[in-house]
PDB file of C-alpha atoms in Angstrom:
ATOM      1  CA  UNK A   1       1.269  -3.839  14.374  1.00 50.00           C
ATOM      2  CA  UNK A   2       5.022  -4.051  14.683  1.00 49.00           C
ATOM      3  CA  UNK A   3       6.968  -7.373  14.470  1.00 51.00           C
ATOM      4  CA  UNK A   4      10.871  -7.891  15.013  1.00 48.00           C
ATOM      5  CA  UNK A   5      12.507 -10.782  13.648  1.00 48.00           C
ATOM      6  CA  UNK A   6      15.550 -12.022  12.443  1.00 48.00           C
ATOM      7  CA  UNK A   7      18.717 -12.759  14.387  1.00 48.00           C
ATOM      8  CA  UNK A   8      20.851  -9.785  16.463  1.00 46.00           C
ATOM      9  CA  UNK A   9      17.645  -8.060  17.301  1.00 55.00           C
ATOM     10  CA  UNK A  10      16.206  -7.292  20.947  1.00 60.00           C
ATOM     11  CA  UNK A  11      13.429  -9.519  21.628  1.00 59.00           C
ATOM     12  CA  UNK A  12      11.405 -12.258  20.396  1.00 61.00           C
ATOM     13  CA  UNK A  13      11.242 -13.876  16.752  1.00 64.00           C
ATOM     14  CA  UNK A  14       8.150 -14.537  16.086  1.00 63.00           C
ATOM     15  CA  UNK A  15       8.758 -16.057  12.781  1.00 65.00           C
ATOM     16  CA  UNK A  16      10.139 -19.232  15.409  1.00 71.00           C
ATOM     17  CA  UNK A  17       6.383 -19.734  16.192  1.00 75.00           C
ATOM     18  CA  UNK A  18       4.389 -22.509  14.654  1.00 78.00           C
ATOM     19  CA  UNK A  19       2.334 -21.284  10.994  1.00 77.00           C
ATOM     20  CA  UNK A  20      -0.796 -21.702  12.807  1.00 80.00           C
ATOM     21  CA  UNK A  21       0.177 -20.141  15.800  1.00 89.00           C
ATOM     22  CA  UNK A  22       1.153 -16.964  13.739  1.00 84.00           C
ATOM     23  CA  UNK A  23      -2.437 -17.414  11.116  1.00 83.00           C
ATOM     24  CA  UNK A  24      -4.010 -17.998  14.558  1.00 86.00           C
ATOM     25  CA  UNK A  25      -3.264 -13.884  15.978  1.00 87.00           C
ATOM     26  CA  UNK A  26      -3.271 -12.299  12.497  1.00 86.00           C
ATOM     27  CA  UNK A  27      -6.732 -13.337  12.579  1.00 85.00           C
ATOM     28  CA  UNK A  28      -7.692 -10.865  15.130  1.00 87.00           C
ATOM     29  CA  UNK A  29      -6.042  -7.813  13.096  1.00 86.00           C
ATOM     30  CA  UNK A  30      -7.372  -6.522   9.950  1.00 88.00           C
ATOM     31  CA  UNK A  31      -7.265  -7.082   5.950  1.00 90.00           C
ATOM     32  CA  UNK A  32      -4.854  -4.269   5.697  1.00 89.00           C
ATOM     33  CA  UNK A  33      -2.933  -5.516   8.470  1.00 90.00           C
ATOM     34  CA  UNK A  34      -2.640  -9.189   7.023  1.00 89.00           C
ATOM     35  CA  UNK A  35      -1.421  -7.622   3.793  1.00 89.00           C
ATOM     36  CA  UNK A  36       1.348  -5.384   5.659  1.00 89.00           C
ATOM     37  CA  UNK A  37       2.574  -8.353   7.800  1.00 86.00           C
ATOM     38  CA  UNK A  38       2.801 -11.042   4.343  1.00 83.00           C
ATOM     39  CA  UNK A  39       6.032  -9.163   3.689  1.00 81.00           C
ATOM     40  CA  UNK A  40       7.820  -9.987   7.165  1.00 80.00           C
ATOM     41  CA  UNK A  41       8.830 -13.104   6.543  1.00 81.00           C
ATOM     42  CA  UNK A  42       8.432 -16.359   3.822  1.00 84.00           C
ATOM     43  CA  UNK A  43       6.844 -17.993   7.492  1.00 82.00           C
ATOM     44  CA  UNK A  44       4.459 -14.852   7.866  1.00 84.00           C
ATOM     45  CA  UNK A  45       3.680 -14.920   4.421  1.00 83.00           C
ATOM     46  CA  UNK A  46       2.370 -18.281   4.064  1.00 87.00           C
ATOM     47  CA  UNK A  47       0.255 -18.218   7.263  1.00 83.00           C
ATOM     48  CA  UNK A  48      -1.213 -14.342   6.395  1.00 86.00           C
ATOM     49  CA  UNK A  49      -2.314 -16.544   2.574  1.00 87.00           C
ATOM     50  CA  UNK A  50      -3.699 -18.956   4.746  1.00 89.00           C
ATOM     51  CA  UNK A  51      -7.284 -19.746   4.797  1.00 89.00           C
ATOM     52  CA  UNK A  52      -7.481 -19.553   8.518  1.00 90.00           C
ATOM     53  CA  UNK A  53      -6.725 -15.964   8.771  1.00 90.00           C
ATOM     54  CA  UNK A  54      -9.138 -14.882   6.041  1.00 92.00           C
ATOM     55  CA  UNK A  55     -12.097 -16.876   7.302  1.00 91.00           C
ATOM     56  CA  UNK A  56     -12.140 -14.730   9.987  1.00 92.00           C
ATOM     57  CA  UNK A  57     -12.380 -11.494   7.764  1.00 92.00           C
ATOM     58  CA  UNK A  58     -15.423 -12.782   5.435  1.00 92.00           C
ATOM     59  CA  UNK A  59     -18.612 -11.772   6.784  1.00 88.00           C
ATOM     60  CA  UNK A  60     -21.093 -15.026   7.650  1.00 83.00           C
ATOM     61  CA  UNK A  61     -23.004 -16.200   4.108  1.00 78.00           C
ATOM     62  CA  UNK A  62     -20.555 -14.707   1.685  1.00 80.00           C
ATOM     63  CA  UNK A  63     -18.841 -17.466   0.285  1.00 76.00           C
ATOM     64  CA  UNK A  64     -21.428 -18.537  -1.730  1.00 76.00           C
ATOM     65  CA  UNK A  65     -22.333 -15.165  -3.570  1.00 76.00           C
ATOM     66  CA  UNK A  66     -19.115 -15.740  -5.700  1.00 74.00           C
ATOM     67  CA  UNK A  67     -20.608 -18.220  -8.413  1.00 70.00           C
ATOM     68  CA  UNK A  68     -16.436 -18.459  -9.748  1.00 70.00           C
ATOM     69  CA  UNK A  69     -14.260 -20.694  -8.280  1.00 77.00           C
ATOM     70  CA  UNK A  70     -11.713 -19.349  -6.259  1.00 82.00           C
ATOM     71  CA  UNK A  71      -8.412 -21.421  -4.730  1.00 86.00           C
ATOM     72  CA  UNK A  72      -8.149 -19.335  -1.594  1.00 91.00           C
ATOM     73  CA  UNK A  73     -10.648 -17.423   1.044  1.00 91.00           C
ATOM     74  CA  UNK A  74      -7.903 -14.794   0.535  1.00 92.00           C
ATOM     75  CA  UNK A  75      -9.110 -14.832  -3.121  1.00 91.00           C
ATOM     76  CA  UNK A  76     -12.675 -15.045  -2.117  1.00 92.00           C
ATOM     77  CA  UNK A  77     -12.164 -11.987  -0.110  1.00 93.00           C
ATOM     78  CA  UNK A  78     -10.584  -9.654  -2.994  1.00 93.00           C
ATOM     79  CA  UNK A  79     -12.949 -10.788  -5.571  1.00 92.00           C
ATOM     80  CA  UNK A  80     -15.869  -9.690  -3.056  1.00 94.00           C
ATOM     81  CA  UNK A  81     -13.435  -6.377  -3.109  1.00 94.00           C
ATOM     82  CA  UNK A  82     -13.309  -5.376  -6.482  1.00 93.00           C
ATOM     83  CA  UNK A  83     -16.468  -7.422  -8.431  1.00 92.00           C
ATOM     84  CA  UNK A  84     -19.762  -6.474  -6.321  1.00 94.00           C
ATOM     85  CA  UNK A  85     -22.193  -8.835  -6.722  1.00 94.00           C
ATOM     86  CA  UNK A  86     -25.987  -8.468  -7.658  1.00 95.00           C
ATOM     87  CA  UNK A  87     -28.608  -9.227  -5.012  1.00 94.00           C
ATOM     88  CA  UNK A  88     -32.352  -9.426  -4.423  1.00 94.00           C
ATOM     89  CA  UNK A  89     -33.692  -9.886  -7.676  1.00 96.00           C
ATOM     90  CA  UNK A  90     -30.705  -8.010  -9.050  1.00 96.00           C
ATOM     91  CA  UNK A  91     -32.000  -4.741  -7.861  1.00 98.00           C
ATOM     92  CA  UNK A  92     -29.136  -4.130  -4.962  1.00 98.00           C
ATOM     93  CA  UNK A  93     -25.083  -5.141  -4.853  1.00 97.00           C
ATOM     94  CA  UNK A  94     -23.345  -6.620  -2.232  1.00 96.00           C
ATOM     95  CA  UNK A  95     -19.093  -6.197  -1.546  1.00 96.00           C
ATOM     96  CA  UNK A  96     -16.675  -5.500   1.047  1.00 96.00           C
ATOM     97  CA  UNK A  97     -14.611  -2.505   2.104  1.00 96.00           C
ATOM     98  CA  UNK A  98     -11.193  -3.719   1.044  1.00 94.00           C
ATOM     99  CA  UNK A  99      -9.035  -1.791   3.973  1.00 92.00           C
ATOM    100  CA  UNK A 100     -11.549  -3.368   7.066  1.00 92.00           C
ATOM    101  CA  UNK A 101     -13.559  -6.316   5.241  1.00 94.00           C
ATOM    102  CA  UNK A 102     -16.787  -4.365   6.206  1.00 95.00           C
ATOM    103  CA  UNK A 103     -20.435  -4.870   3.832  1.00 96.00           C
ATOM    104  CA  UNK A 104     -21.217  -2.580   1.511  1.00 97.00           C
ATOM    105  CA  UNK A 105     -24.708  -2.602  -0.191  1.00 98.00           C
ATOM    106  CA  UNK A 106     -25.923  -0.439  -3.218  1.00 99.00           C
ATOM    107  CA  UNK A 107     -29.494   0.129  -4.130  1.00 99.00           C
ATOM    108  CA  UNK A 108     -30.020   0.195  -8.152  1.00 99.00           C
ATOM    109  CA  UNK A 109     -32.576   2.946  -9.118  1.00 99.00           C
ATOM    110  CA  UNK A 110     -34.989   0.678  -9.581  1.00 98.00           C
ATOM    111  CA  UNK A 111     -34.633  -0.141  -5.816  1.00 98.00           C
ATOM    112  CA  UNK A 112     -35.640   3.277  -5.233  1.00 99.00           C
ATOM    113  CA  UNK A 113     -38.834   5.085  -4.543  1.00 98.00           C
ATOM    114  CA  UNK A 114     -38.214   8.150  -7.542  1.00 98.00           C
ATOM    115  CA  UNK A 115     -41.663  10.007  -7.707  1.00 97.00           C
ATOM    116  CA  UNK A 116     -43.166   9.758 -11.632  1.00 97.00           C
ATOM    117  CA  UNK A 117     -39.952   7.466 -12.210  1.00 97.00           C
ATOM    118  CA  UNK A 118     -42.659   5.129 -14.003  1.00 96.00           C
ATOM    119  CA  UNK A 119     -43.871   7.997 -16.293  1.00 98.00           C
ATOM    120  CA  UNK A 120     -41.695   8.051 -19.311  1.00 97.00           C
ATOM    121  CA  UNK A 121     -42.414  11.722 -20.089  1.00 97.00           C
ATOM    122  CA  UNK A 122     -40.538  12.598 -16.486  1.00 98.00           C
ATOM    123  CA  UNK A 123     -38.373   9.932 -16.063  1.00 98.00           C
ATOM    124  CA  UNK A 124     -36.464   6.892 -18.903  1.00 98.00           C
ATOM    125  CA  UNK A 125     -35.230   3.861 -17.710  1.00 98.00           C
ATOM    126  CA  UNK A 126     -31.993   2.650 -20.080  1.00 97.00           C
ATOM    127  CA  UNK A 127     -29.049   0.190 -19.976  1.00 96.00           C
ATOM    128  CA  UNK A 128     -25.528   1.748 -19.464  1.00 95.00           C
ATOM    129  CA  UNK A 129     -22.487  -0.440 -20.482  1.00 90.00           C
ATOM    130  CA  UNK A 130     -20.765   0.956 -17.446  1.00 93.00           C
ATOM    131  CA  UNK A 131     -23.227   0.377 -14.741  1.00 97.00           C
ATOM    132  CA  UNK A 132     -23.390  -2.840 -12.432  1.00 97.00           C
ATOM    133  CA  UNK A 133     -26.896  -2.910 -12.830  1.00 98.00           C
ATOM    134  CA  UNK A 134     -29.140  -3.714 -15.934  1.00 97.00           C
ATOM    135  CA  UNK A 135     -31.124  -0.423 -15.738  1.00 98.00           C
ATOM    136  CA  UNK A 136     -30.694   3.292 -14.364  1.00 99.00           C
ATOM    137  CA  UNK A 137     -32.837   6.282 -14.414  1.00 99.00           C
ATOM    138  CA  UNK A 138     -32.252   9.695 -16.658  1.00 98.00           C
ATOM    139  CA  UNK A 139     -34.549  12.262 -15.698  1.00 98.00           C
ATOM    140  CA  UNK A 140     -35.947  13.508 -18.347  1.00 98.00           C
ATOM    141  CA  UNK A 141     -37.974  16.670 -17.278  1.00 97.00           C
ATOM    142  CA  UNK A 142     -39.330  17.221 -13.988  1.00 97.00           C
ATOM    143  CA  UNK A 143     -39.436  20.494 -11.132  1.00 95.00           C
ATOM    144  CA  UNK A 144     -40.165  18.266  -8.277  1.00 96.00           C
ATOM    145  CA  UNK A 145     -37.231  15.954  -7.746  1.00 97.00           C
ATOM    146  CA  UNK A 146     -37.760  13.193  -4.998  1.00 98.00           C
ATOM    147  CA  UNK A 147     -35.744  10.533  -4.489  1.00 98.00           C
ATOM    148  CA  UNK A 148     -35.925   7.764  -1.390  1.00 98.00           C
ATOM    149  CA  UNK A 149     -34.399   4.860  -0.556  1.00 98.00           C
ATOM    150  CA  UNK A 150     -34.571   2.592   2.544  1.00 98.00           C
ATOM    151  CA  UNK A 151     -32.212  -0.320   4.019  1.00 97.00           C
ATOM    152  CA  UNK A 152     -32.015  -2.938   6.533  1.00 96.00           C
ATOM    153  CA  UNK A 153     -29.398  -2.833   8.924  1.00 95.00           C
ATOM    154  CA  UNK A 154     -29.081  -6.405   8.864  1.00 93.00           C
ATOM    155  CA  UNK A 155     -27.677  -6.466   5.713  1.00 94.00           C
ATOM    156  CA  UNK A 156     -24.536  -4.391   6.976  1.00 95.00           C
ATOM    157  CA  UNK A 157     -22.147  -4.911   9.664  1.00 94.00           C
ATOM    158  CA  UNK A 158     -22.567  -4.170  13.106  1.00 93.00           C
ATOM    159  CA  UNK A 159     -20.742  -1.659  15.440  1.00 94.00           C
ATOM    160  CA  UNK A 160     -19.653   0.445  11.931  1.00 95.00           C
ATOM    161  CA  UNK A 161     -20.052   4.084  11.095  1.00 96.00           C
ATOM    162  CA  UNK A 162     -21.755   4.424   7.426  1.00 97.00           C
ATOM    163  CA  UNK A 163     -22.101   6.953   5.062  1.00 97.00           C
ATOM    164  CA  UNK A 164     -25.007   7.114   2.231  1.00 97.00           C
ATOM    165  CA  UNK A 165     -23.634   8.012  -1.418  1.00 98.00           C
ATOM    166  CA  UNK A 166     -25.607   9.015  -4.387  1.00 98.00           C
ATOM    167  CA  UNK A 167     -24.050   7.416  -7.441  1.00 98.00           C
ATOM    168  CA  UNK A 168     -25.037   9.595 -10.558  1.00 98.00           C
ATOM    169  CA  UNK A 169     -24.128  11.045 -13.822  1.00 96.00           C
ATOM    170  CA  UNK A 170     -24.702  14.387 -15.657  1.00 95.00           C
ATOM    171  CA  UNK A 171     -26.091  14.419 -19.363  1.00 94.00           C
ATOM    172  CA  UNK A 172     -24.367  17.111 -21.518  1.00 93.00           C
ATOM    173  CA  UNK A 173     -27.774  19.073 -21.824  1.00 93.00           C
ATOM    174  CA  UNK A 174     -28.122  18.727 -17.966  1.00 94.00           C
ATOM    175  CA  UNK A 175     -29.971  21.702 -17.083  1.00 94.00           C
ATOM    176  CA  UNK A 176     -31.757  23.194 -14.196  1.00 93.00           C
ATOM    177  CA  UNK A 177     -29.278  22.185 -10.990  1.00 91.00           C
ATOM    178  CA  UNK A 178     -26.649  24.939 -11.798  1.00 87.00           C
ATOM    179  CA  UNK A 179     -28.216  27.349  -9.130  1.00 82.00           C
ATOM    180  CA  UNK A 180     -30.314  25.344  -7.210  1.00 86.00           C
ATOM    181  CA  UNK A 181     -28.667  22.825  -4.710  1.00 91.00           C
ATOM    182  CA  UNK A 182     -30.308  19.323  -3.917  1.00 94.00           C
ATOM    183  CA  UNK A 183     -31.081  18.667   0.066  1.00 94.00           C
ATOM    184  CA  UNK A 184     -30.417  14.792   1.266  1.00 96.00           C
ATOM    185  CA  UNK A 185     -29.967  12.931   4.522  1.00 94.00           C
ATOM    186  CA  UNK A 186     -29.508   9.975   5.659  1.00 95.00           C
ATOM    187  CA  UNK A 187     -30.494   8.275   9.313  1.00 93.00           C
ATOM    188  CA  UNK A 188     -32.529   5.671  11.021  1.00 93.00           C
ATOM    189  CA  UNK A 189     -36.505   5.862  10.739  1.00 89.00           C
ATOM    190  CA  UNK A 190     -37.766   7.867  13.594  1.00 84.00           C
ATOM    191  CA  UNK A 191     -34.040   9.332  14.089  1.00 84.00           C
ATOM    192  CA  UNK A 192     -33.854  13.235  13.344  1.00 73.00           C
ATOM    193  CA  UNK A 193     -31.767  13.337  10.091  1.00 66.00           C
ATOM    194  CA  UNK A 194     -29.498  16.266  10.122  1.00 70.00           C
ATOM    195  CA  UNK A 195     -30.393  17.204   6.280  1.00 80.00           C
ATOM    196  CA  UNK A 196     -27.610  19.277   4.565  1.00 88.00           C
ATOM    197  CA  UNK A 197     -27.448  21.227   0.870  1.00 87.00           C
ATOM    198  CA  UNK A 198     -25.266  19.291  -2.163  1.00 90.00           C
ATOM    199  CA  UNK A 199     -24.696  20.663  -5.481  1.00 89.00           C
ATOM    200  CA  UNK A 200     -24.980  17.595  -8.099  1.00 88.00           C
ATOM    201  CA  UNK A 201     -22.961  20.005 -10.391  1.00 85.00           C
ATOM    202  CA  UNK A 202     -18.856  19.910 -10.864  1.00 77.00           C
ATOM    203  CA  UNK A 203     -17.185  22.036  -8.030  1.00 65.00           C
ATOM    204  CA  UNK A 204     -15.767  25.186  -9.076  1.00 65.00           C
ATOM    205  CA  UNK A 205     -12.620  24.940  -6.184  1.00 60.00           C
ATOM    206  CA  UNK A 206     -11.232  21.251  -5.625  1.00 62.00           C
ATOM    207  CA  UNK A 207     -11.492  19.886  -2.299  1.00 61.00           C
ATOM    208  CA  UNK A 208     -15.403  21.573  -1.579  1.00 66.00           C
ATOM    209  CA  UNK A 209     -17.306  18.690   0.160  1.00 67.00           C
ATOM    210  CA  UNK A 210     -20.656  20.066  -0.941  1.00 78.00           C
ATOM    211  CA  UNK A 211     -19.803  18.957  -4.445  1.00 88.00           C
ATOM    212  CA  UNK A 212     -19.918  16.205  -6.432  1.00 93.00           C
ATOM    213  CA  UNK A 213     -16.390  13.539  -6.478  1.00 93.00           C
ATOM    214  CA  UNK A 214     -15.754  11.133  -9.324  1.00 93.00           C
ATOM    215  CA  UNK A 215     -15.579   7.577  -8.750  1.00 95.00           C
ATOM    216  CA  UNK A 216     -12.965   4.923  -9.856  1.00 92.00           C
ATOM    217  CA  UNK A 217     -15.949   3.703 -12.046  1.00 93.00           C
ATOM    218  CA  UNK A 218     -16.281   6.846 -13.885  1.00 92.00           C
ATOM    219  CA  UNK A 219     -19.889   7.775 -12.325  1.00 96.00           C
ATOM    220  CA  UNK A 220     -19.982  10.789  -9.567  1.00 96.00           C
ATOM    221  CA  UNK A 221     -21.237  10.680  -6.231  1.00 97.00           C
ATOM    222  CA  UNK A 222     -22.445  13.171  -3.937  1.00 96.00           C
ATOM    223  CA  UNK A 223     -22.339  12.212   0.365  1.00 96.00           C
ATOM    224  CA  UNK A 224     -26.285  12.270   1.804  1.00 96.00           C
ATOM    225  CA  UNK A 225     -24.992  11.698   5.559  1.00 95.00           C
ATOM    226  CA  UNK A 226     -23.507   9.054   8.024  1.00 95.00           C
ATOM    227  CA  UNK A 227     -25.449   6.682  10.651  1.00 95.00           C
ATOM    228  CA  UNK A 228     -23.748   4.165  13.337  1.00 95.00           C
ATOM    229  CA  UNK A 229     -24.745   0.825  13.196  1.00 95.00           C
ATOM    230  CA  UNK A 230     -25.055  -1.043  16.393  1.00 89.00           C
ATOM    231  CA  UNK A 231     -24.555  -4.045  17.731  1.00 84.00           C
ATOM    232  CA  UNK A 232     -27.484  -6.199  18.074  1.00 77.00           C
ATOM    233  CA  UNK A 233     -29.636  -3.657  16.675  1.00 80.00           C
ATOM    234  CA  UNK A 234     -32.358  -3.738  13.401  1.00 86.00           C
ATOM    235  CA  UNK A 235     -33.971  -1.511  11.653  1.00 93.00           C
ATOM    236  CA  UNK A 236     -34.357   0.891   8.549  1.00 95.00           C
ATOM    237  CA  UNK A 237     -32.266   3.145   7.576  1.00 96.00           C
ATOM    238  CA  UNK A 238     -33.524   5.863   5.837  1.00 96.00           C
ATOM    239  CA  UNK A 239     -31.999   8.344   2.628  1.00 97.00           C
ATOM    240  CA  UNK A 240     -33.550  11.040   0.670  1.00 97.00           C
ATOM    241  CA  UNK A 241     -32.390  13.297  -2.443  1.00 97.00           C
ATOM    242  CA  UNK A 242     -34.545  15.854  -2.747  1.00 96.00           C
ATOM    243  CA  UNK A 243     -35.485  18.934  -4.780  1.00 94.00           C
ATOM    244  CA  UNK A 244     -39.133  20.451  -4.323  1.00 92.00           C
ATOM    245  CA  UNK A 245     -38.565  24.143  -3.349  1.00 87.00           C
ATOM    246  CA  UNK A 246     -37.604  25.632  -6.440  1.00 79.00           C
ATOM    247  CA  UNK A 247     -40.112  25.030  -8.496  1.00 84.00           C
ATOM    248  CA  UNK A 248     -37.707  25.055 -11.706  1.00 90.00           C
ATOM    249  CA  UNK A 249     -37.231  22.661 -14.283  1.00 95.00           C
ATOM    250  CA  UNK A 250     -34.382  20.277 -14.008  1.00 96.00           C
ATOM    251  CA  UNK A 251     -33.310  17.588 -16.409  1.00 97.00           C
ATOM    252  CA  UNK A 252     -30.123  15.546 -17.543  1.00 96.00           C
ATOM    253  CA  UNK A 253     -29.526  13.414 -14.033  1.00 97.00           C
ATOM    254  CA  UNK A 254     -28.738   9.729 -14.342  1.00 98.00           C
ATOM    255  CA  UNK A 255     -29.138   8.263 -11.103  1.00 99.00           C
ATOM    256  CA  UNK A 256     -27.878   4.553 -10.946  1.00 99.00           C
ATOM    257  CA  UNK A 257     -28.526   3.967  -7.136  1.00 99.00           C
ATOM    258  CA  UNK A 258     -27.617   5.075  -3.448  1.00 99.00           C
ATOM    259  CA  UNK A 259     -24.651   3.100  -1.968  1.00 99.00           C
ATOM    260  CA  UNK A 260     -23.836   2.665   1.652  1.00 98.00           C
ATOM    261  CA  UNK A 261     -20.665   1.703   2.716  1.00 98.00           C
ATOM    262  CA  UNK A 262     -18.509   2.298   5.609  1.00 97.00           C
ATOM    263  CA  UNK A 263     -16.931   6.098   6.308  1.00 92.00           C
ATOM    264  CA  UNK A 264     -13.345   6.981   5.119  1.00 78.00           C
ATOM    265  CA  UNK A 265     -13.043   2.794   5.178  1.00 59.00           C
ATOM    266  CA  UNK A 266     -14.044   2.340   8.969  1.00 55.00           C
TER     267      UNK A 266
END
């Protein structure tokens, strides 16, 4: 979104129009776009800051998940951004996609249907200082690895195309997953899932999809597959992580939970 102003130029100032006039359109653009227009001028500025224009990018029932105080929506909206916070029983995370202000949900472990996850001689529940949740799974032993997860679609935003992440880490006596890929989708119940191969092991070339990719929070994450949300539309959406052809031990995976959020930020 381009915007002249300033005197000498061709065309309109816009920066002449009334604060709320100006809060009133940047409203209909986007988070990023509020943040590029602040800087074009001290007028633009004040009405992107303005709580009118980031009403309109907080999704309905989210002000009251922040339990802080906050002097602005804007800062509202940013703290939603960077601290997730813990829902249902503490067992899932809700924040927003920074660039378009679209929900993201993650699904702790414990959220998870993990077959034997409740037998400690398979499967050990622990705390990690670095993980938003108060437990994750470490598999201890098992060779049938099955992992599931479900999710409303009312708990993300409408008209948005989503991608399914498994968040994870590696032990250093990991064994078991060097040879032997993992297969995982993700789709609405009674949709064919187009299931694909992913290695949970580091990639030996940069840039190989099938492969793991670190995460600003120093855990990994491997893609299970991308659905369209409609609008006006409910139901479950469906992921699996899944490892029951090989028949070989495997051990040394820490799974902290399956996040959904929206592809490449869209």
């Amino acid at each position: 979104m381009a915007v002249t102003q300033g005197k000498g130029r061709d065309g309109p100032d816009f920066s002449a129009l009334p604060e709320g006039c100006i809060a009133s359109v940047i409203s209909f653009t986007s988070p990023a776009d509020a943040c590029r227009l602040a800087s074009v001028s001290s007028v633009f500025n004040s009405a992107c800051d303005s709580d009118a224009v980031w009403a309109s990018f907080l999704p309905p029932g989210s002000r009251p998940m922040v339990s802080r105080s906050v002097s602005s929506l804007k800062e509202l909206y940013f703290s939603l951004c960077d601290d997730p916070v813990l829902i249902g029983d503490g067992k899932m995370s809700f924040s927003l996609d920074r660039h378009s202000g679209k929900k993201c949900i993650m699904l702790s472990a414990r959220a998870l249907y993990i077959i034997w996850g409740d037998t400690p001689r398979y499967w050990s529940w622990n705390r990690m200082p670095n993980s938003r949740f108060a437990e994750v799974a470490e598999l201890i032993s098992v060779c049938w690895l099955e992992i599931r997860g479900t999710v409303s679609s009312r708990l993300l935003s409408p008209g948005t195309r989503y991608a399914a992440y498994l968040v994870f880490k590696s032990t250093l006596t990991s064994y078991g997953f060097e040879f032997q890929s993992v297969e995982v989708g993700a789709a609405f119940a009674g949709d064919e899932a187009g299931k694909c191969e992913r290695s949970v092991t580091p990639a030996p070339t940069e840039g190989d999809g099938s492969y793991p990719k670190e995460r600003r929070d120093g855990w990994s994450e491997i893609e299970l597959g991308e659905f369209l949300t409609k609008d006006g539309e409910d139901g479950e959406v469906e992921m699996s992580v899944l490892e029951t052809k090989g028949g070989n031990w495997k051990a040394g995976l820490v799974v902290e939970g399956i996040e959904i959020r929206p592809k490449d930020g869209k």
